[in-house]
Short mmCIF file of C-alpha atoms and ligand atoms in Angstrom, two decimals:
data_model
loop_
_atom_site.label_atom_id
_atom_site.label_comp_id
_atom_site.label_asym_id
_atom_site.label_seq_id
_atom_site.Cartn_x
_atom_site.Cartn_y
_atom_site.Cartn_z
CA UNK A 3 27.98 -23.78 18.51
CA UNK A 4 26.63 -24.95 21.84
CA UNK A 5 22.92 -25.52 21.64
CA UNK A 6 20.61 -28.43 22.38
CA UNK A 7 20.91 -31.01 19.62
CA UNK A 8 18.33 -30.37 16.96
CA UNK A 9 17.23 -33.02 14.60
CA UNK A 10 15.15 -32.99 11.47
CA UNK A 11 13.46 -36.26 12.38
CA UNK A 12 9.69 -35.81 12.46
CA UNK A 13 9.95 -32.15 11.41
CA UNK A 14 8.07 -30.38 8.66
CA UNK A 15 9.67 -28.01 6.19
CA UNK A 16 7.42 -25.34 4.67
CA UNK A 17 8.38 -23.72 1.40
CA UNK A 18 6.71 -20.38 0.86
CA UNK A 19 6.63 -19.43 -2.81
CA UNK A 20 5.18 -16.08 -3.96
CA UNK A 21 4.01 -16.24 -7.56
CA UNK A 22 3.15 -13.42 -9.88
CA UNK A 23 2.68 -14.50 -13.50
CA UNK A 24 4.88 -17.55 -13.10
CA UNK A 25 2.96 -20.12 -15.22
CA UNK A 26 6.00 -20.62 -17.43
CA UNK A 27 8.31 -21.71 -14.63
CA UNK A 28 6.01 -24.07 -12.71
CA UNK A 29 7.04 -27.33 -14.42
CA UNK A 30 10.73 -26.62 -13.97
CA UNK A 31 10.15 -25.47 -10.39
CA UNK A 32 8.35 -28.59 -9.19
CA UNK A 33 10.75 -30.89 -11.00
CA UNK A 34 13.66 -29.27 -9.20
CA UNK A 35 11.86 -29.29 -5.86
CA UNK A 36 11.15 -33.03 -6.13
CA UNK A 37 14.79 -33.70 -6.95
CA UNK A 38 16.11 -31.61 -4.06
CA UNK A 39 13.95 -30.86 -1.01
CA UNK A 40 11.80 -33.86 -1.89
CA UNK A 41 14.81 -36.00 -0.96
CA UNK A 42 15.48 -34.51 2.48
CA UNK A 43 14.24 -36.54 5.43
CA UNK A 44 11.64 -33.95 6.26
CA UNK A 45 7.89 -33.79 5.74
CA UNK A 46 7.19 -31.15 3.13
CA UNK A 47 4.55 -28.45 2.85
CA UNK A 48 4.57 -26.23 -0.22
CA UNK A 49 2.67 -22.97 0.29
CA UNK A 50 2.17 -21.15 -2.99
CA UNK A 51 0.78 -17.63 -2.91
CA UNK A 52 -0.73 -16.41 -6.16
CA UNK A 53 -0.17 -12.67 -6.05
CA UNK A 54 -2.79 -11.52 -8.56
CA UNK A 55 -1.31 -13.32 -11.56
CA UNK A 56 -2.84 -12.40 -14.92
CA UNK A 57 -1.68 -15.59 -16.63
CA UNK A 58 -2.89 -19.11 -15.78
CA UNK A 59 -0.66 -19.60 -12.72
CA UNK A 60 -3.73 -20.17 -10.52
CA UNK A 61 -5.37 -22.71 -12.85
CA UNK A 62 -2.16 -24.67 -13.21
CA UNK A 63 -1.49 -24.60 -9.49
CA UNK A 64 -4.97 -25.83 -8.55
CA UNK A 65 -4.59 -28.68 -11.03
CA UNK A 66 -1.24 -29.52 -9.48
CA UNK A 67 -2.55 -29.27 -5.92
CA UNK A 68 -5.34 -31.74 -6.75
CA UNK A 69 -2.73 -34.45 -7.24
CA UNK A 70 -0.23 -33.38 -4.58
CA UNK A 71 -1.32 -33.18 -0.92
CA UNK A 72 1.87 -31.32 -0.01
CA UNK A 73 0.69 -28.25 -1.89
CA UNK A 74 -1.44 -25.57 -0.22
CA UNK A 75 -2.59 -22.58 -2.20
CA UNK A 76 -3.50 -19.06 -1.25
CA UNK A 77 -4.88 -16.76 -3.95
CA UNK A 78 -4.73 -13.04 -3.16
CA UNK A 79 -7.57 -10.82 -4.38
CA UNK A 80 -5.18 -8.76 -6.54
CA UNK A 81 -1.47 -8.04 -6.93
CA UNK A 82 -0.25 -6.87 -3.52
CA UNK A 83 3.49 -7.09 -4.22
CA UNK A 84 6.07 -9.67 -3.24
CA UNK A 85 6.43 -8.52 0.37
CA UNK A 86 2.69 -8.87 1.02
CA UNK A 87 2.58 -12.23 -0.77
CA UNK A 88 5.44 -13.50 1.39
CA UNK A 89 3.69 -12.26 4.50
CA UNK A 90 0.52 -14.14 3.47
CA UNK A 91 2.57 -17.31 2.95
CA UNK A 92 4.36 -17.01 6.29
CA UNK A 93 1.02 -16.46 8.01
CA UNK A 94 -0.38 -19.80 6.84
CA UNK A 95 2.80 -21.94 6.80
CA UNK A 96 2.76 -24.57 9.54
CA UNK A 97 6.25 -26.05 9.28
CA UNK A 98 8.88 -26.19 12.03
CA UNK A 99 11.26 -24.84 9.41
CA UNK A 100 10.21 -22.25 6.85
CA UNK A 101 11.99 -21.29 3.63
CA UNK A 102 10.74 -18.46 1.37
CA UNK A 103 11.71 -19.23 -2.20
CA UNK A 104 11.39 -17.37 -5.53
CA UNK A 105 9.32 -19.28 -8.08
CA UNK A 106 11.80 -18.63 -10.90
CA UNK A 107 14.50 -20.89 -9.39
CA UNK A 108 16.85 -17.99 -8.77
CA UNK A 109 17.08 -19.34 -5.23
CA UNK A 110 18.62 -22.77 -5.86
CA UNK A 111 16.66 -25.34 -3.78
CA UNK A 112 19.79 -27.55 -3.62
CA UNK A 113 21.06 -25.14 -0.98
CA UNK A 114 18.25 -25.98 1.43
CA UNK A 115 20.04 -29.19 2.43
CA UNK A 116 22.96 -27.06 3.69
CA UNK A 117 20.54 -24.69 5.41
CA UNK A 118 18.92 -27.58 7.29
CA UNK A 119 22.31 -28.94 8.35
CA UNK A 120 23.24 -25.54 9.82
CA UNK A 121 19.88 -25.31 11.54
CA UNK A 122 20.61 -28.67 13.18
CA UNK A 123 23.86 -27.13 14.44
CA UNK A 124 21.82 -24.53 16.31
CA UNK A 125 21.33 -21.57 13.96
CA UNK A 126 17.82 -20.11 13.88
CA UNK A 127 18.22 -18.28 10.58
CA UNK A 128 20.38 -19.48 7.70
CA UNK A 129 20.38 -16.99 4.83
CA UNK A 130 21.74 -17.20 1.31
CA UNK A 131 24.35 -14.61 0.32
CA UNK A 132 24.77 -13.90 -3.39
CA UNK A 133 28.45 -14.60 -3.83
CA UNK A 134 28.56 -13.16 -7.29
CA UNK A 135 25.88 -11.20 -9.02
CA UNK A 136 27.08 -11.91 -12.54
CA UNK A 137 23.51 -12.77 -13.53
CA UNK A 138 22.63 -9.11 -12.87
CA UNK A 139 23.48 -6.25 -15.21
CA UNK A 140 26.29 -3.89 -14.24
CA UNK A 141 23.79 -1.11 -13.56
CA UNK A 142 21.72 -3.37 -11.31
CA UNK A 143 24.80 -4.42 -9.33
CA UNK A 144 25.85 -0.80 -8.93
CA UNK A 145 22.44 0.38 -7.73
CA UNK A 146 22.12 -2.63 -5.42
CA UNK A 147 25.54 -1.85 -3.92
CA UNK A 148 24.56 1.78 -3.46
CA UNK A 149 21.34 0.70 -1.76
CA UNK A 150 23.05 -1.60 0.76
CA UNK A 151 25.71 0.99 1.57
CA UNK A 152 23.22 3.78 2.18
CA UNK A 153 20.76 1.52 3.99
CA UNK A 154 23.41 0.22 6.37
CA UNK A 155 24.78 3.71 6.91
CA UNK A 156 21.36 5.10 7.82
CA UNK A 157 19.56 2.23 9.51
CA UNK A 158 20.03 1.29 13.12
CA UNK A 159 20.11 -2.45 12.21
CA UNK A 160 22.37 -3.50 9.36
CA UNK A 161 21.22 -5.96 6.75
CA UNK A 162 23.95 -8.20 5.31
CA UNK A 163 24.77 -7.06 1.75
CA UNK A 164 23.49 -9.17 -1.14
CA UNK A 165 20.98 -11.19 0.82
CA UNK A 166 17.48 -11.67 -0.44
CA UNK A 167 14.48 -13.34 1.08
CA UNK A 168 15.97 -16.80 0.46
CA UNK A 169 16.65 -18.23 3.90
CA UNK A 170 15.68 -20.92 6.36
CA UNK A 171 13.91 -19.82 9.51
CA UNK A 172 13.08 -21.65 12.69
CA UNK A 173 9.43 -21.57 13.81
CA UNK A 174 10.38 -19.17 16.64
CA UNK A 175 11.66 -16.62 14.11
CA UNK A 176 8.52 -16.92 11.97
CA UNK A 177 6.34 -16.31 15.02
CA UNK A 178 8.42 -13.22 15.86
CA UNK A 179 7.93 -11.91 12.32
CA UNK A 180 4.20 -12.57 12.41
CA UNK A 181 3.94 -10.55 15.60
CA UNK A 182 5.33 -7.40 13.95
CA UNK A 183 2.33 -5.16 13.33
CA UNK A 184 3.59 -2.91 10.55
CA UNK A 185 1.79 -2.81 7.20
CA UNK A 186 4.85 -1.83 5.22
CA UNK A 187 6.63 -5.19 4.99
CA UNK A 188 10.21 -4.63 3.93
CA UNK A 189 11.03 -8.27 4.55
CA UNK A 190 14.83 -8.16 4.37
CA UNK A 191 14.82 -5.43 6.97
CA UNK A 192 12.37 -7.28 9.21
CA UNK A 193 14.37 -10.51 8.86
CA UNK A 194 17.49 -8.70 10.12
CA UNK A 195 15.60 -6.77 12.77
CA UNK A 196 14.26 -9.83 14.61
CA UNK A 197 17.79 -11.05 15.31
CA UNK A 198 18.28 -14.63 16.63
CA UNK A 199 21.33 -16.73 15.77
CA UNK A 200 21.97 -16.04 12.09
CA UNK A 201 24.51 -17.33 9.62
CA UNK A 202 25.05 -16.73 5.89
CA UNK A 203 25.80 -19.27 3.17
CA UNK A 204 27.29 -17.96 -0.09
CA UNK A 205 25.76 -19.08 -3.37
CA UNK A 206 25.78 -18.12 -7.01
CA UNK A 207 22.46 -16.67 -8.10
CA UNK A 208 21.46 -18.02 -11.50
CA UNK A 209 19.22 -16.25 -14.01
CA UNK A 210 15.50 -16.93 -13.90
CA UNK A 211 14.59 -20.14 -15.76
CA UNK A 212 11.79 -18.58 -17.80
CA UNK A 213 9.45 -15.60 -17.84
CA UNK A 214 10.39 -12.04 -16.92
CA UNK A 215 11.26 -10.17 -13.73
CA UNK A 216 8.46 -8.18 -12.11
CA UNK A 217 10.88 -5.58 -10.79
CA UNK A 218 11.66 -2.73 -13.19
CA UNK A 219 13.85 0.08 -11.85
CA UNK A 220 10.88 2.27 -10.98
CA UNK A 221 9.56 -0.42 -8.67
CA UNK A 222 13.01 -1.13 -7.20
CA UNK A 223 13.42 2.56 -6.38
CA UNK A 224 10.11 2.67 -4.54
CA UNK A 225 11.10 -0.55 -2.77
CA UNK A 226 14.43 0.99 -1.67
CA UNK A 227 12.61 4.08 -0.32
CA UNK A 228 10.20 1.83 1.58
CA UNK A 229 13.16 0.04 3.12
CA UNK A 230 15.02 3.17 4.14
CA UNK A 231 12.02 4.92 5.64
CA UNK A 232 10.91 1.82 7.56
CA UNK A 233 14.24 1.33 9.22
CA UNK A 234 15.74 4.77 9.63
CA UNK A 235 14.60 8.18 10.76
CA UNK A 236 17.98 9.74 9.89
CA UNK A 237 16.61 11.43 6.71
CA UNK A 238 14.11 13.26 8.92
CA UNK A 239 16.60 14.28 11.58
CA UNK A 240 19.37 15.41 9.24
CA UNK A 241 17.39 18.59 8.46
CA UNK A 242 17.96 19.86 11.97
CA UNK A 243 21.71 19.78 11.31
CA UNK A 244 21.39 21.24 7.81
CA UNK A 245 19.12 24.02 9.10
CA UNK A 246 21.37 24.87 12.05
CA UNK A 247 24.49 24.94 9.85
CA UNK A 248 22.84 27.22 7.27
CA UNK A 249 21.66 29.53 10.06
CA UNK A 250 25.21 29.85 11.39
CA UNK A 251 26.58 30.52 7.89
CA UNK A 252 23.84 33.10 7.25
CA UNK A 253 24.60 34.91 10.53
CA UNK A 254 28.31 35.02 9.73
CA UNK A 255 27.57 36.40 6.25
CA UNK A 256 25.28 39.05 7.75
CA UNK A 257 27.99 40.10 10.21
CA UNK A 258 30.58 40.35 7.43
CA UNK A 259 28.24 42.49 5.30
CA UNK A 260 27.46 44.86 8.17
CA UNK A 261 31.15 45.28 8.99
CA UNK A 262 31.98 45.89 5.34
CA UNK A 263 29.30 48.55 4.97
CA UNK A 264 30.65 50.29 8.08
CA UNK A 265 34.28 50.12 6.96
CA UNK A 266 34.19 50.38 3.16
CA UNK A 267 30.85 52.11 2.71
CA UNK A 268 27.78 51.00 0.79
CA UNK A 269 28.37 48.14 -1.63
CA UNK A 270 26.48 47.57 -4.88
CA UNK A 271 25.29 44.04 -4.19
CA UNK A 272 25.72 41.26 -6.78
CA UNK A 273 22.48 39.99 -8.19
CA UNK A 274 24.05 36.64 -9.15
CA UNK A 275 25.28 35.71 -5.68
CA UNK A 276 21.93 36.69 -4.22
CA UNK A 277 20.04 34.46 -6.63
CA UNK A 278 22.35 31.54 -5.93
CA UNK A 279 21.74 31.79 -2.21
CA UNK A 280 17.98 32.08 -2.64
CA UNK A 281 17.73 29.18 -5.07
CA UNK A 282 19.91 26.97 -2.91
CA UNK A 283 17.91 27.70 0.22
CA UNK A 284 14.69 27.07 -1.71
CA UNK A 285 15.98 23.72 -2.97
CA UNK A 286 16.95 22.65 0.55
CA UNK A 287 13.48 23.49 1.80
CA UNK A 288 11.85 21.51 -0.97
CA UNK A 289 14.02 18.47 -0.23
CA UNK A 290 13.19 18.71 3.45
CA UNK A 291 9.49 18.93 2.64
CA UNK A 292 9.82 15.95 0.32
CA UNK A 293 11.43 13.86 3.05
CA UNK A 294 8.64 14.83 5.44
CA UNK A 295 6.14 13.81 2.77
CA UNK A 296 7.73 10.38 2.37
CA UNK A 297 7.37 9.67 6.07
CA UNK A 298 3.95 11.21 6.53
CA UNK A 299 2.65 9.25 3.55
CA UNK A 300 3.86 6.03 5.10
CA UNK A 301 2.52 6.95 8.51
CA UNK A 302 -0.83 7.54 6.84
CA UNK A 303 -0.69 4.01 5.38
CA UNK A 304 0.06 2.55 8.79
CA UNK A 305 -2.61 4.58 10.57
CA UNK A 306 -5.31 3.48 8.15
CA UNK A 307 -4.54 -0.04 9.32
CA UNK A 308 -5.75 -1.77 6.19
CA UNK A 309 -4.88 -5.45 5.95
CA UNK A 310 -1.56 -6.29 4.29
CA UNK A 311 -3.31 -8.59 1.80
CA UNK A 312 -6.76 -10.01 1.06
CA UNK A 313 -7.34 -13.67 0.31
CA UNK A 314 -9.63 -14.56 -2.59
CA UNK A 315 -9.32 -18.32 -2.57
CA UNK A 316 -7.64 -21.13 -0.66
CA UNK A 317 -6.90 -24.70 -1.60
CA UNK A 318 -5.71 -27.45 0.74
CA UNK A 319 -6.95 -25.94 4.00
CA UNK A 320 -9.20 -27.94 6.34
CA UNK A 321 -11.19 -25.06 7.81
N1 UDP B 411 6.51 -11.72 -7.07
C1 UDP B 411 5.29 -11.60 -6.41
N2 UDP B 411 4.57 -10.44 -6.54
C2 UDP B 411 5.02 -9.38 -7.29
C3 UDP B 411 6.28 -9.51 -7.92
C4 UDP B 411 7.00 -10.68 -7.79
O1 UDP B 411 4.84 -12.52 -5.73
O2 UDP B 411 4.33 -8.38 -7.38
C5 UDP B 411 7.29 -12.96 -6.92
C6 UDP B 411 7.70 -13.60 -8.23
O3 UDP B 411 6.70 -14.45 -8.74
C7 UDP B 411 8.94 -14.38 -7.82
C8 UDP B 411 9.55 -13.49 -6.76
O4 UDP B 411 8.50 -12.66 -6.28
O5 UDP B 411 8.63 -15.62 -7.27
C9 UDP B 411 10.71 -12.65 -7.29
O6 UDP B 411 10.26 -11.87 -8.38
P1 UDP B 411 11.15 -11.63 -9.67
O7 UDP B 411 11.84 -12.86 -10.10
O8 UDP B 411 10.26 -10.97 -10.68
O9 UDP B 411 12.18 -10.55 -9.12
P2 UDP B 411 13.77 -10.48 -9.36
O10 UDP B 411 14.31 -11.87 -9.15
O11 UDP B 411 13.95 -10.00 -10.75
O12 UDP B 411 14.23 -9.52 -8.33
MG1 MG B 412 13.71 -13.51 -10.07
#
């Protein structure tokens, strides 16, 4: 790829790690980080965002930060969700290269060496692609597949299937992300939307080292809806087509009935068929209203313009 030679010499790599109840994984995490990214010839900044943890993640992290100048901590005032926590981390990260990373080591930090090498070749975004999702249950894989298919079918910008937030970004890309004003941060969608020169690196996603996932199905479903509605207006527009088609069908049916009455005489109409039509039309209207509600609710969130996150405490900042 033709691009001015980039070199890691004198550059800083920022890791951005959102943490929600991750006290159990911290020892393993920092051990692995020291053994991997600690060995790259890059200055290191580790931005940890405590997203309203209820365990002693914050206490352990402050203790750790006291003995490690590479660590900078941001404590949010409550649990804002992973997307908001990531946004907070990206906002304060100073590195020339920025890598968001899950605390539970499901994003293997060994891979970052490959990411950096590709960045030096001229790519602005190097993202991890889950080559096999055998660490996920069958149901999770199926729903994830369904999500990516429907998202990419609806949205104007595709997101590569099976990518998460694990990626390396050039400073220019981070600045572009920070400039996006929306409150609803569906990060994977935003990452794809900003563009730049992107390349994927396949990897096998391991299971989390300890603790439990914060994403039950209920939360994943809400997350998927957030993603779809942020990046596609097709669910809103489809009702025009559905409405027009039903109107044409209804007109045809009316014409047939009138002709039949004229030719055959008065019919005794079927109660069953009538009910079916009424119920079906009613259901369609309810769905359409529901879709409107999803969008209006989100527009309301955006219009209120509340901050994406609130910071309670910071450690390792000069100002
Ligand atoms: N996380 C967060 N806020 C939340 C939920 C999760 O900051 O409300 C963090 C969590 O600490 C982890 C990452 O997001 O670093 C991924 O979460 P998790 O492992 O629970 O999700 P999964 O891997 O099961 O999708
Ligand atoms: Mg995880």
